[in-house]
Short mmCIF file of C-alpha atoms and ligand atoms in Angstrom, two decimals:
data_model
loop_
_atom_site.label_atom_id
_atom_site.label_comp_id
_atom_site.label_asym_id
_atom_site.label_seq_id
_atom_site.Cartn_x
_atom_site.Cartn_y
_atom_site.Cartn_z
CA UNK A 33 24.25 14.13 2.77
CA UNK A 34 21.28 16.36 3.65
CA UNK A 35 19.47 18.83 1.41
CA UNK A 36 19.36 21.41 4.24
CA UNK A 37 23.18 21.46 4.49
CA UNK A 38 23.53 21.96 0.73
CA UNK A 39 21.08 24.88 0.90
CA UNK A 40 23.01 26.39 3.83
CA UNK A 41 26.37 26.08 2.04
CA UNK A 42 25.02 27.85 -1.04
CA UNK A 43 23.31 30.47 1.15
CA UNK A 44 26.74 31.19 2.68
CA UNK A 45 28.30 31.62 -0.76
CA UNK A 46 30.29 28.38 -0.85
CA UNK A 47 31.10 26.40 -3.97
CA UNK A 48 29.11 23.16 -3.98
CA UNK A 49 30.84 19.86 -4.70
CA UNK A 50 29.77 17.86 -7.77
CA UNK A 51 28.31 15.16 -5.49
CA UNK A 52 26.21 17.72 -3.63
CA UNK A 53 24.74 19.05 -6.86
CA UNK A 54 23.93 15.61 -8.23
CA UNK A 55 22.48 14.53 -4.85
CA UNK A 56 20.22 17.59 -4.76
CA UNK A 57 19.00 17.27 -8.37
CA UNK A 58 18.44 13.51 -8.11
CA UNK A 59 16.59 14.00 -4.82
CA UNK A 60 14.38 16.72 -6.29
CA UNK A 61 13.57 14.69 -9.42
CA UNK A 62 12.57 11.72 -7.25
CA UNK A 63 10.48 13.87 -4.88
CA UNK A 64 12.75 13.30 -1.84
CA UNK A 65 13.92 16.91 -1.82
CA UNK A 66 10.76 19.01 -1.40
CA UNK A 67 9.55 22.01 -3.40
CA UNK A 68 10.20 24.36 -0.45
CA UNK A 69 13.78 23.14 -0.14
CA UNK A 70 14.34 23.46 -3.89
CA UNK A 71 12.82 26.96 -3.80
CA UNK A 72 15.20 28.01 -1.00
CA UNK A 73 18.15 26.53 -2.89
CA UNK A 74 17.15 28.29 -6.13
CA UNK A 75 17.01 31.61 -4.30
CA UNK A 76 20.45 30.94 -2.79
CA UNK A 77 21.83 30.19 -6.28
CA UNK A 78 20.09 33.29 -7.64
CA UNK A 79 21.71 35.49 -4.95
CA UNK A 80 25.16 33.87 -4.67
CA UNK A 81 25.67 32.61 -8.24
CA UNK A 82 27.61 29.56 -9.32
CA UNK A 83 31.13 28.94 -10.57
CA UNK A 84 31.60 27.62 -14.09
CA UNK A 85 32.35 24.16 -12.68
CA UNK A 86 29.17 24.17 -10.60
CA UNK A 87 27.14 25.31 -13.63
CA UNK A 88 28.53 22.45 -15.75
CA UNK A 89 27.75 19.98 -12.94
CA UNK A 90 24.22 21.33 -12.60
CA UNK A 91 23.69 21.10 -16.37
CA UNK A 92 24.87 17.49 -16.50
CA UNK A 93 22.87 16.49 -13.44
CA UNK A 94 19.69 17.91 -15.04
CA UNK A 95 20.50 16.44 -18.48
CA UNK A 96 20.89 12.98 -16.91
CA UNK A 97 17.77 13.27 -14.73
CA UNK A 98 15.81 11.47 -17.50
CA UNK A 99 16.42 9.97 -20.93
CA UNK A 100 19.51 11.07 -22.83
CA UNK A 101 19.07 10.40 -26.52
CA UNK A 102 22.07 9.12 -28.39
CA UNK A 103 21.42 9.62 -32.09
CA UNK A 104 24.88 8.43 -33.16
CA UNK A 105 23.54 5.03 -34.21
CA UNK A 106 20.95 6.72 -36.47
CA UNK A 107 23.21 9.45 -37.85
CA UNK A 108 26.89 10.36 -37.45
CA UNK A 109 26.23 14.09 -37.15
CA UNK A 110 23.03 15.78 -36.02
CA UNK A 111 22.86 19.52 -35.60
CA UNK A 112 20.34 21.42 -33.48
CA UNK A 113 19.46 25.03 -32.73
CA UNK A 114 17.85 26.77 -29.79
CA UNK A 115 16.38 30.23 -29.44
CA UNK A 116 16.15 31.88 -26.05
CA UNK A 117 12.66 33.05 -27.07
CA UNK A 118 11.18 36.09 -28.77
CA UNK A 119 8.37 37.68 -30.77
CA UNK A 120 7.75 36.62 -34.38
CA UNK A 121 10.53 34.05 -34.11
CA UNK A 122 9.60 31.47 -36.76
CA UNK A 123 13.28 30.71 -37.45
CA UNK A 124 13.09 26.93 -36.86
CA UNK A 125 10.37 26.51 -39.49
CA UNK A 126 12.76 27.92 -42.10
CA UNK A 127 16.21 26.97 -40.86
CA UNK A 128 15.58 23.26 -40.30
CA UNK A 129 14.48 22.55 -43.89
CA UNK A 130 17.28 24.82 -45.17
CA UNK A 131 19.98 22.85 -43.35
CA UNK A 132 18.40 19.49 -44.17
CA UNK A 133 18.22 20.52 -47.84
CA UNK A 134 21.99 21.04 -47.68
CA UNK A 135 22.37 17.37 -46.66
CA UNK A 136 22.95 17.85 -42.92
CA UNK A 137 20.37 16.01 -40.77
CA UNK A 138 18.40 18.01 -38.23
CA UNK A 139 16.48 16.48 -35.34
CA UNK A 140 14.87 18.97 -33.03
CA UNK A 141 12.56 19.01 -30.07
CA UNK A 142 10.87 22.38 -29.67
CA UNK A 143 8.74 24.07 -27.06
CA UNK A 144 5.41 25.82 -26.87
CA UNK A 145 5.00 29.53 -26.33
CA UNK A 146 4.75 30.87 -22.82
CA UNK A 147 3.99 34.49 -21.98
CA UNK A 148 4.72 36.94 -24.78
CA UNK A 149 7.15 34.68 -26.63
CA UNK A 150 5.88 32.21 -29.22
CA UNK A 151 6.76 28.52 -29.59
CA UNK A 152 7.46 26.46 -32.70
CA UNK A 153 5.11 23.63 -31.68
CA UNK A 154 2.09 25.95 -31.46
CA UNK A 155 2.92 27.30 -34.92
CA UNK A 156 3.15 23.79 -36.41
CA UNK A 157 -0.19 22.85 -34.87
CA UNK A 158 -1.83 25.42 -37.16
CA UNK A 159 -1.36 22.74 -39.83
CA UNK A 160 -4.12 20.11 -39.59
CA UNK A 161 -2.93 16.64 -38.68
CA UNK A 162 0.70 17.55 -37.88
CA UNK A 163 1.88 15.16 -35.14
CA UNK A 164 4.05 16.94 -32.62
CA UNK A 165 4.48 13.83 -30.48
CA UNK A 166 6.52 10.99 -31.91
CA UNK A 167 7.87 7.99 -30.06
CA UNK A 168 11.64 7.87 -29.65
CA UNK A 169 11.72 5.18 -32.30
CA UNK A 170 9.69 7.26 -34.77
CA UNK A 171 11.93 10.26 -34.03
CA UNK A 172 15.07 8.26 -34.90
CA UNK A 173 13.51 6.57 -37.93
CA UNK A 174 12.36 9.85 -39.45
CA UNK A 175 15.73 11.54 -38.80
CA UNK A 176 17.45 8.65 -40.56
CA UNK A 177 14.96 8.36 -43.42
CA UNK A 178 14.40 11.98 -44.46
CA UNK A 179 17.02 13.88 -42.42
CA UNK A 180 14.54 16.18 -40.71
CA UNK A 181 12.28 15.84 -37.69
CA UNK A 182 10.64 18.51 -35.56
CA UNK A 183 8.60 17.46 -32.53
CA UNK A 184 7.67 18.59 -29.05
CA UNK A 185 9.90 17.68 -26.17
CA UNK A 186 9.39 14.18 -24.76
CA UNK A 187 8.18 14.16 -21.14
CA UNK A 188 11.22 12.34 -19.84
CA UNK A 189 13.79 14.68 -21.33
CA UNK A 190 15.59 16.57 -18.53
CA UNK A 191 12.61 16.21 -16.12
CA UNK A 192 14.57 17.98 -13.35
CA UNK A 193 14.59 21.10 -15.54
CA UNK A 194 10.84 20.78 -16.13
CA UNK A 195 10.21 20.76 -12.36
CA UNK A 196 12.78 23.42 -11.51
CA UNK A 197 11.67 25.74 -14.31
CA UNK A 198 8.06 25.65 -13.08
CA UNK A 199 9.30 26.44 -9.57
CA UNK A 200 11.55 29.27 -10.80
CA UNK A 201 8.59 30.80 -12.57
CA UNK A 202 6.75 31.28 -9.26
CA UNK A 203 9.70 32.07 -6.98
CA UNK A 204 11.22 35.00 -8.92
CA UNK A 205 14.36 32.99 -9.72
CA UNK A 206 14.19 32.83 -13.53
CA UNK A 207 16.66 35.60 -14.44
CA UNK A 208 19.84 33.94 -13.14
CA UNK A 209 22.66 33.23 -15.60
CA UNK A 210 23.70 29.81 -14.23
CA UNK A 211 20.06 28.73 -13.91
CA UNK A 212 19.13 29.81 -17.46
CA UNK A 213 22.33 28.40 -18.99
CA UNK A 214 21.95 25.02 -17.27
CA UNK A 215 18.23 24.87 -18.09
CA UNK A 216 18.76 25.42 -21.81
CA UNK A 217 21.91 23.32 -22.16
CA UNK A 218 20.57 20.36 -20.16
CA UNK A 219 17.71 20.02 -22.66
CA UNK A 220 20.02 20.33 -25.64
CA UNK A 221 22.42 17.72 -24.27
CA UNK A 222 19.57 15.31 -23.44
CA UNK A 223 18.11 15.69 -26.95
CA UNK A 224 21.24 14.16 -28.44
CA UNK A 225 22.53 16.73 -30.96
CA UNK A 226 26.25 16.68 -31.72
CA UNK A 227 26.44 20.38 -32.59
CA UNK A 228 24.28 23.29 -31.39
CA UNK A 229 23.69 26.86 -32.57
CA UNK A 230 22.26 29.03 -29.80
CA UNK A 231 20.23 32.05 -30.87
CA UNK A 232 20.44 34.36 -27.84
CA UNK A 233 17.91 37.16 -28.18
CA UNK A 234 18.64 40.57 -26.73
CA UNK A 235 16.41 43.62 -26.38
CA UNK A 236 12.97 44.84 -25.31
CA UNK A 237 11.21 41.57 -26.21
CA UNK A 238 13.86 39.22 -24.79
CA UNK A 239 15.00 37.79 -21.47
CA UNK A 240 18.34 39.53 -21.79
CA UNK A 241 17.84 43.25 -22.08
CA UNK A 242 21.48 44.28 -22.52
CA UNK A 243 24.24 43.07 -24.81
CA UNK A 244 26.56 42.51 -21.84
CA UNK A 245 24.04 40.20 -20.12
CA UNK A 246 23.37 38.33 -23.35
CA UNK A 247 27.10 37.92 -23.98
CA UNK A 248 27.69 36.56 -20.50
CA UNK A 249 24.87 34.03 -20.95
CA UNK A 250 26.10 33.08 -24.42
CA UNK A 251 29.68 32.55 -23.18
CA UNK A 252 28.47 30.40 -20.32
CA UNK A 253 26.38 28.18 -22.62
CA UNK A 254 29.06 27.86 -25.29
CA UNK A 255 31.56 26.94 -22.54
CA UNK A 256 29.23 24.22 -21.24
CA UNK A 257 28.54 22.84 -24.74
CA UNK A 258 32.20 22.66 -25.67
CA UNK A 259 33.15 21.11 -22.32
CA UNK A 260 30.71 18.25 -22.86
CA UNK A 261 31.90 17.61 -26.40
CA UNK A 262 29.10 19.35 -28.33
CA UNK A 263 30.37 21.90 -30.81
CA UNK A 264 28.48 25.06 -29.79
CA UNK A 265 28.20 28.60 -31.16
CA UNK A 266 25.97 31.43 -29.92
CA UNK A 267 24.63 34.25 -32.06
CA UNK A 268 23.40 37.39 -30.30
CA UNK A 269 20.37 38.56 -32.26
CA UNK A 270 18.10 41.57 -31.99
CA UNK A 271 14.76 41.28 -30.22
CA UNK A 272 13.97 44.97 -29.74
CA UNK A 273 11.46 44.67 -32.59
CA UNK A 274 9.67 41.51 -33.81
CA UNK A 275 11.54 39.28 -36.24
CA UNK A 276 9.92 39.57 -39.69
CA UNK A 277 6.42 41.03 -39.92
CA UNK A 278 4.07 38.28 -38.72
CA UNK A 279 3.32 37.48 -35.07
CA UNK A 280 0.79 34.71 -34.32
CA UNK A 281 0.77 31.03 -35.21
CA UNK A 282 -0.82 30.54 -38.65
CA UNK A 283 0.33 34.04 -39.68
CA UNK A 284 3.91 33.00 -38.91
CA UNK A 285 3.56 29.75 -40.84
CA UNK A 286 2.42 31.81 -43.85
CA UNK A 287 5.47 34.08 -43.51
CA UNK A 288 7.78 31.08 -43.13
CA UNK A 289 6.34 29.52 -46.30
CA UNK A 290 6.82 32.86 -48.10
CA UNK A 291 10.47 32.82 -47.10
CA UNK A 292 10.84 29.21 -48.21
CA UNK A 293 9.55 30.46 -51.58
CA UNK A 294 12.48 32.91 -51.52
CA UNK A 295 10.27 35.90 -50.73
CA UNK A 296 9.43 37.50 -47.38
CA UNK A 297 11.02 40.09 -45.04
CA UNK A 298 14.71 40.88 -45.39
CA UNK A 299 15.56 40.76 -41.66
CA UNK A 300 14.03 37.30 -41.33
CA UNK A 301 15.90 36.11 -44.39
CA UNK A 302 19.24 37.45 -43.15
CA UNK A 303 18.62 35.95 -39.71
CA UNK A 304 17.67 32.49 -41.00
CA UNK A 305 20.53 32.29 -43.50
CA UNK A 306 23.06 33.16 -40.78
CA UNK A 307 21.67 30.58 -38.33
CA UNK A 308 21.64 27.96 -41.11
CA UNK A 309 25.18 29.00 -42.16
CA UNK A 310 26.50 28.44 -38.63
CA UNK A 311 24.69 25.11 -38.30
CA UNK A 312 26.32 23.92 -41.53
CA UNK A 313 29.67 25.33 -40.40
CA UNK A 314 29.55 23.37 -37.13
CA UNK A 315 28.36 20.20 -38.82
CA UNK A 316 31.12 20.32 -41.38
CA UNK A 317 34.03 20.81 -39.02
CA UNK A 318 33.97 24.54 -38.10
CA UNK A 319 36.86 25.55 -40.38
CA UNK A 320 37.90 29.17 -40.08
CA UNK A 321 36.47 31.51 -42.71
CA UNK A 322 33.98 29.02 -44.15
CA UNK A 323 30.68 30.41 -42.81
CA UNK A 324 30.10 32.80 -45.75
CA UNK A 325 30.22 29.89 -48.19
CA UNK A 326 27.63 27.99 -46.15
CA UNK A 327 25.33 31.03 -46.04
CA UNK A 328 25.51 31.11 -49.86
CA UNK A 329 24.84 27.38 -50.05
CA UNK A 330 21.75 27.84 -47.87
CA UNK A 331 20.56 30.83 -49.95
CA UNK A 332 20.73 28.62 -53.04
CA UNK A 333 18.34 26.15 -51.36
CA UNK A 334 15.81 28.96 -51.01
CA UNK A 335 16.27 29.95 -54.66
CA UNK A 336 15.98 26.45 -56.12
CA UNK A 337 13.02 25.36 -53.95
CA UNK A 338 14.91 22.52 -52.22
CA UNK A 339 14.25 23.94 -48.73
CA UNK A 340 10.53 24.33 -49.50
CA UNK A 341 10.39 20.72 -50.73
CA UNK A 342 12.13 19.54 -47.56
CA UNK A 343 9.60 21.40 -45.42
CA UNK A 344 6.72 19.73 -47.29
CA UNK A 345 8.40 16.33 -46.91
CA UNK A 346 8.61 16.86 -43.14
CA UNK A 347 5.00 18.07 -42.83
CA UNK A 348 3.81 15.01 -44.77
CA UNK A 349 6.00 12.58 -42.79
CA UNK A 350 4.46 13.86 -39.53
CA UNK A 351 0.89 13.58 -40.81
CA UNK A 352 0.30 17.26 -41.64
CA UNK A 353 -1.96 18.43 -44.47
CA UNK A 354 0.48 19.60 -47.15
CA UNK A 355 -2.35 21.28 -49.06
CA UNK A 356 -2.26 23.98 -46.36
CA UNK A 357 1.38 24.67 -47.23
CA UNK A 358 0.83 24.64 -50.98
CA UNK A 359 -2.14 26.97 -50.50
CA UNK A 360 -1.72 28.90 -47.24
CA UNK A 361 -5.22 30.43 -47.57
CA UNK A 362 -6.39 27.04 -46.22
CA UNK A 363 -4.69 27.70 -42.85
CA UNK A 364 -6.93 28.90 -39.97
CA UNK A 365 -8.30 32.41 -40.61
CA UNK A 366 -9.60 35.00 -38.16
CA UNK A 367 -13.09 36.47 -38.57
CA UNK A 368 -12.11 40.09 -37.86
CA UNK A 369 -9.25 41.94 -39.51
CA UNK A 370 -8.55 45.54 -38.53
CA UNK A 371 -5.70 47.81 -39.56
CA UNK A 372 -4.31 50.63 -37.40
CA UNK A 373 -2.66 53.66 -38.93
CA UNK A 374 0.10 56.16 -38.10
CA UNK A 375 -0.81 59.27 -36.13
CA UNK A 376 1.90 61.48 -37.69
CA UNK A 377 4.65 61.76 -40.30
CA UNK A 378 8.22 60.85 -39.39
CA UNK A 379 10.43 57.83 -38.87
CA UNK A 380 10.01 54.73 -36.73
CA UNK A 381 12.57 55.04 -33.93
CA UNK A 382 11.28 52.16 -31.80
CA UNK A 383 8.86 49.29 -32.33
CA UNK A 384 8.54 47.55 -28.98
CA UNK A 385 8.59 43.77 -29.52
CA UNK A 386 7.21 43.15 -26.04
CA UNK A 387 4.07 45.20 -26.76
CA UNK A 388 3.46 43.33 -30.04
CA UNK A 389 3.95 39.99 -28.25
CA UNK A 390 1.49 41.03 -25.52
CA UNK A 391 -1.08 42.17 -28.11
CA UNK A 392 -0.79 38.81 -29.84
CA UNK A 393 -1.26 36.93 -26.53
CA UNK A 394 -4.25 39.18 -25.77
CA UNK A 395 -5.81 38.13 -29.09
CA UNK A 396 -5.39 34.47 -28.05
CA UNK A 397 -2.25 33.48 -29.97
CA UNK A 398 -0.32 32.68 -26.78
CA UNK A 399 -0.94 31.57 -23.25
CA UNK A 400 -0.81 33.27 -19.89
CA UNK A 401 -0.81 29.87 -18.17
CA UNK A 402 0.70 26.62 -19.34
CA UNK A 403 -2.62 24.87 -20.01
CA UNK A 404 -4.46 27.74 -21.76
CA UNK A 405 -5.91 26.84 -25.17
CA UNK A 406 -4.68 28.97 -28.04
CA UNK A 407 -6.25 30.34 -31.21
CA UNK A 408 -4.04 29.56 -34.20
CA UNK A 409 -5.70 32.09 -36.50
CA UNK A 410 -5.14 35.31 -34.56
CA UNK A 411 -2.16 37.65 -34.34
CA UNK A 412 -0.61 40.87 -35.58
CA UNK A 413 1.05 41.89 -38.84
CA UNK A 414 3.65 44.64 -38.43
CA UNK A 415 3.83 46.98 -41.44
CA UNK A 416 6.77 49.19 -40.44
CA UNK A 417 10.16 48.47 -38.89
CA UNK A 418 12.73 50.63 -37.09
CA UNK A 419 14.34 53.09 -39.51
CA UNK A 420 11.37 53.18 -41.92
CA UNK A 421 9.74 56.44 -42.94
CA UNK A 422 6.07 56.72 -42.10
CA UNK A 423 3.28 59.08 -43.17
CA UNK A 424 0.17 59.94 -41.19
CA UNK A 425 -2.60 57.47 -42.10
CA UNK A 426 -0.25 54.74 -43.36
CA UNK A 427 -0.85 51.21 -41.97
CA UNK A 428 1.14 50.35 -38.84
CA UNK A 429 -0.41 47.07 -37.60
CA UNK A 430 -3.10 44.71 -38.85
CA UNK A 431 -4.83 42.73 -36.12
CA UNK A 432 -6.43 39.35 -36.83
CA UNK A 433 -9.00 38.57 -34.15
CA UNK A 434 -11.88 36.25 -33.32
CA UNK A 435 -13.28 38.22 -30.40
CA UNK A 436 -14.28 41.90 -30.28
CA UNK A 437 -13.29 42.42 -26.61
CA UNK A 438 -9.88 40.88 -27.15
CA UNK A 439 -9.38 42.96 -30.30
CA UNK A 440 -10.02 46.17 -28.36
CA UNK A 441 -7.65 45.07 -25.56
CA UNK A 442 -4.94 44.18 -28.09
CA UNK A 443 -5.30 47.62 -29.70
CA UNK A 444 -4.57 49.19 -26.31
CA UNK A 445 -1.31 47.22 -26.09
CA UNK A 446 -0.27 48.67 -29.46
CA UNK A 447 -1.09 52.29 -28.62
CA UNK A 448 2.43 53.41 -27.71
CA UNK A 449 4.34 50.65 -29.42
CA UNK A 450 5.78 52.84 -32.15
CA UNK A 451 8.00 55.71 -31.06
CA UNK A 452 8.28 58.29 -33.84
CA UNK A 453 11.16 60.64 -34.57
CA UNK A 454 11.83 63.49 -36.97
CA UNK A 455 15.38 62.40 -37.76
CA UNK A 456 16.14 59.18 -39.57
CA UNK A 457 17.34 56.59 -37.01
CA UNK A 458 19.66 53.77 -38.03
CA UNK A 459 17.90 50.47 -38.74
CA UNK A 460 18.50 47.85 -36.03
CA UNK A 461 21.15 45.22 -36.78
CA UNK A 462 19.94 41.64 -37.14
CA UNK A 463 22.94 40.35 -35.12
CA UNK A 464 25.18 41.95 -32.51
CA UNK A 465 27.86 39.32 -32.02
CA UNK A 466 28.94 35.73 -32.49
CA UNK A 467 30.37 33.85 -29.51
CA UNK A 468 32.59 30.95 -30.46
CA UNK A 469 34.17 30.15 -27.10
N1 URA B 799 14.58 28.96 -21.67
C1 URA B 799 14.78 27.83 -20.96
O1 URA B 799 14.62 26.72 -21.47
N2 URA B 799 15.16 27.94 -19.66
C2 URA B 799 15.36 29.12 -19.05
O2 URA B 799 15.72 29.15 -17.90
C3 URA B 799 15.14 30.29 -19.81
C4 URA B 799 14.77 30.18 -21.14
#
């Protein structure tokens, strides 16, 4: 078999055989297939697409390009979640302790932020001492002992995806349904969860801009998960405006802790309870009509403090300073805090999540390149959401900054972020759809 023939067959719109896909992925992981060949092949896939069978084969080839964790010996049922990425998305910090507090173990490997979208690992690193890298043995032990573990992805998990994703980033081949679906699902399969809830974001601050695109991606990923024996559900959630009010690492930890104290923004609460409800539903056998009951069970864990306690237990187990959770004023703080105000009376018709994400990156909360250092203290607090009334002079955004030049640049990003209207618009839904198969 030769890589050039596989590229040519895909270029001509043919369906690749399973052996061709595994040959290509193995060759690329081992460095036998070159970057320029992989780039040509990615572009061919981008232009010609892939059948469902090819997409499943690609997912499995990437999942098996490195270690595949099997957690069955540690725990009979482990449930995981994955977000396709957004602004203000601190869901994992809340949902994992919620589900673990309900007695279902959660073992998750999360990513860092890239571009305008944040990453759970950067948020957790706002907490002094928190170890994001555990050995495989420590990962298993902690999952077994306390039923919750949240780390960064190990280097040898789906390494083919790591290489291909970096190449896609610079060859304009990221927005391809089979490439996105196989990238996400290969990592989930390699991480060993038995059941997976996919949080597919849609809107101005998401990869998928339309509901139809998001649905197609969700269906593809659910199909792959179910075909490889992982119970999988996808929720289509709104990312036109940021989730909750806080955007930026320590600011988001503070908001997550607020929610774990049964306070905090309503949209974030609704979102987290639904994700937790579906994780419990999958873990407990996915019986028809049972999700509502699990949402209530999760809500009770917010009310009685069990989810908060579980979060503290996890922070402590991974070496983090729990005092920063008990007293969030100890988390990193920015030196400059400036609040912007509304230019007119009316209603908020649009609050562009992408602009808020870019402002936060500008302040230093995110990275433009993979190895950029980040500032955990900075970010943006959003005071109004779509559908709210607003009066001239009322606060719109509060910026937390450590650098005057960056503060001014971030303010420019926020200039046209709110679109006002005279008529009351409908608030945005938290979810658009649930894809079960
Ligand atoms: N997230 C991933 O992990 N991969 C993609 O291709 C897109 C989003």
